[in-house]
C-alpha positions as a Markdown table, in Angstrom:
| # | Residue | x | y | z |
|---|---|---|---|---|
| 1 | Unk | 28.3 | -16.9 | 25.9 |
| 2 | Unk | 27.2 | -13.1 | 25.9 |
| 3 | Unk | 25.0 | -11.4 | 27.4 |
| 4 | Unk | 24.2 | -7.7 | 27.8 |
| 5 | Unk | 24.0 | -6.3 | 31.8 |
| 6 | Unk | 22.3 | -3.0 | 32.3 |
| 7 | Unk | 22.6 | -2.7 | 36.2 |
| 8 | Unk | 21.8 | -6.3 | 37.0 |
| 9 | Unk | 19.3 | -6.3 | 33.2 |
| 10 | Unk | 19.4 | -9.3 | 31.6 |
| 11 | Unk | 17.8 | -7.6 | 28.5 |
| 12 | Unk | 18.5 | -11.0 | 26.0 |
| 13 | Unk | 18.2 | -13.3 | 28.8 |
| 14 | Unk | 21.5 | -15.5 | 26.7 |
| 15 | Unk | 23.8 | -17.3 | 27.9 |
| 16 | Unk | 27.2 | -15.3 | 28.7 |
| 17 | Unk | 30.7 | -15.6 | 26.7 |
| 18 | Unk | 34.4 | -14.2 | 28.1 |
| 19 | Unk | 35.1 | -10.9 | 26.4 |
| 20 | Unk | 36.4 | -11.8 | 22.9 |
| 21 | Unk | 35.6 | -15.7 | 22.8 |
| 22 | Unk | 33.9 | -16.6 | 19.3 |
| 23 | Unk | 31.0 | -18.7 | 18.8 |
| 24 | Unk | 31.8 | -22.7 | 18.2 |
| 25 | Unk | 31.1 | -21.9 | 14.6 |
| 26 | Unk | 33.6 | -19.9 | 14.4 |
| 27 | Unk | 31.3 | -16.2 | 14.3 |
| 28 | Unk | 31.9 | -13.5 | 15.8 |
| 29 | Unk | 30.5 | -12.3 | 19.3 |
| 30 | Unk | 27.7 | -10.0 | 19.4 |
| 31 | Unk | 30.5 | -7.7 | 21.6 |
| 32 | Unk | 32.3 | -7.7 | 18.3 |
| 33 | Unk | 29.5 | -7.5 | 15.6 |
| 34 | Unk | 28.0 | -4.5 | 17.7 |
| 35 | Unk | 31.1 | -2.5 | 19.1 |
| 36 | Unk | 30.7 | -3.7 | 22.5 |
| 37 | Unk | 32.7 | -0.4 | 23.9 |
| 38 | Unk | 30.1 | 1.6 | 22.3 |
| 39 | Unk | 27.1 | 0.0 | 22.8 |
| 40 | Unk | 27.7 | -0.6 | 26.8 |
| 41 | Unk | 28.3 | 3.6 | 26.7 |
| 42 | Unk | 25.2 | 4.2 | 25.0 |
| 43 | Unk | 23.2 | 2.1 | 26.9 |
| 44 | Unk | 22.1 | 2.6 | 30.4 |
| 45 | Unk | 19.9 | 2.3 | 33.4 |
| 46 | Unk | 18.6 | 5.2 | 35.9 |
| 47 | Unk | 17.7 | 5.4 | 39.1 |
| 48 | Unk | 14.0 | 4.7 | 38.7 |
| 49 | Unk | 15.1 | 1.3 | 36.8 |
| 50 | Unk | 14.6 | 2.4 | 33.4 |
| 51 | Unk | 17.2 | 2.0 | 30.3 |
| 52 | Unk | 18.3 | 5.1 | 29.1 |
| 53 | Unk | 19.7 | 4.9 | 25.6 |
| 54 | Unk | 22.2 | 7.8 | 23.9 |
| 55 | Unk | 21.2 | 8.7 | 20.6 |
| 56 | Unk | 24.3 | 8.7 | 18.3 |
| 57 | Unk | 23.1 | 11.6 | 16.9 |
| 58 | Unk | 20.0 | 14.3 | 18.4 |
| 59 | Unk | 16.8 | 14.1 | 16.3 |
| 60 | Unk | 15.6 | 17.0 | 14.6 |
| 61 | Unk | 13.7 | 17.8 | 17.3 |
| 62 | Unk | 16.5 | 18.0 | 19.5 |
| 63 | Unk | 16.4 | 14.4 | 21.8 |
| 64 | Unk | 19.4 | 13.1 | 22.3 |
| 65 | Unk | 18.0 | 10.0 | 25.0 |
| 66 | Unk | 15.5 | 7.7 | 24.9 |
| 67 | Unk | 14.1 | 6.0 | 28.5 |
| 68 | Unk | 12.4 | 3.1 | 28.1 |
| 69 | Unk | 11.1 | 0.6 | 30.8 |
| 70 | Unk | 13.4 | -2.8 | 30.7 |
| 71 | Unk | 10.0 | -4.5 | 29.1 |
| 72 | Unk | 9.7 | -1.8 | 26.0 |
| 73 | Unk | 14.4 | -1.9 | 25.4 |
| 74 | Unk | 13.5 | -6.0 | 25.8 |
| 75 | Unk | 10.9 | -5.9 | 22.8 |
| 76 | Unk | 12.5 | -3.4 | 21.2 |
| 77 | Unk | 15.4 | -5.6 | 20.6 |
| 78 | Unk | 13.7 | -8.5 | 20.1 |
| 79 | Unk | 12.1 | -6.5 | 16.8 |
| 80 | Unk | 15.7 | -6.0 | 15.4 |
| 81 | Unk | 16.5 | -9.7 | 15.3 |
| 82 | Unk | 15.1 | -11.3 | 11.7 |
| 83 | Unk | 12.4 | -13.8 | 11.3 |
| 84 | Unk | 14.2 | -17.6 | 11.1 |
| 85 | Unk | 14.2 | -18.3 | 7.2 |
| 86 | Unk | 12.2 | -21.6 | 6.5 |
């Protein structure tokens, strides 16, 4: 199973997977969905604990990093994943 480490973050909280092993269904990894090489460069922890995530490209306003504590990247996330269709 996968799961994303930022400095000893546990962001997901998922189980882990070896690097390119597929889901049982057959789907892809979130590594391979989400560019894994990418993502891990982007993403980032300082010295004070807090994830530091590269903009792929600077706003207008010129920021090119956004720190967040672990608990605002966790929910953050969480918003990105869709509502379970019923």
């Amino acid at each position: 199973m996968l799961s994303v480490r930022l400095g000893g973050l546990d962001p997901l909280g998922a189980p882990r997977r070896q690097p390119g092993e597929t889901a049982k269904n057959g789907g892809q990894s979130v590594g391979q969905i989400l560019g894994q090489q990418a993502w891990t460069e982007r993403v980032q922890t300082n010295a004070a604990g807090q994830v530091v995530l590269k903009l792929k490209t600077p706003w207008r306003d010129g920021t090119t990093h956004l720190v967040l504590s672990p608990l605002e990247f966790m929910q953050r996330l969480a918003a990105l994943v869709p509502r379970p269709r019923l």
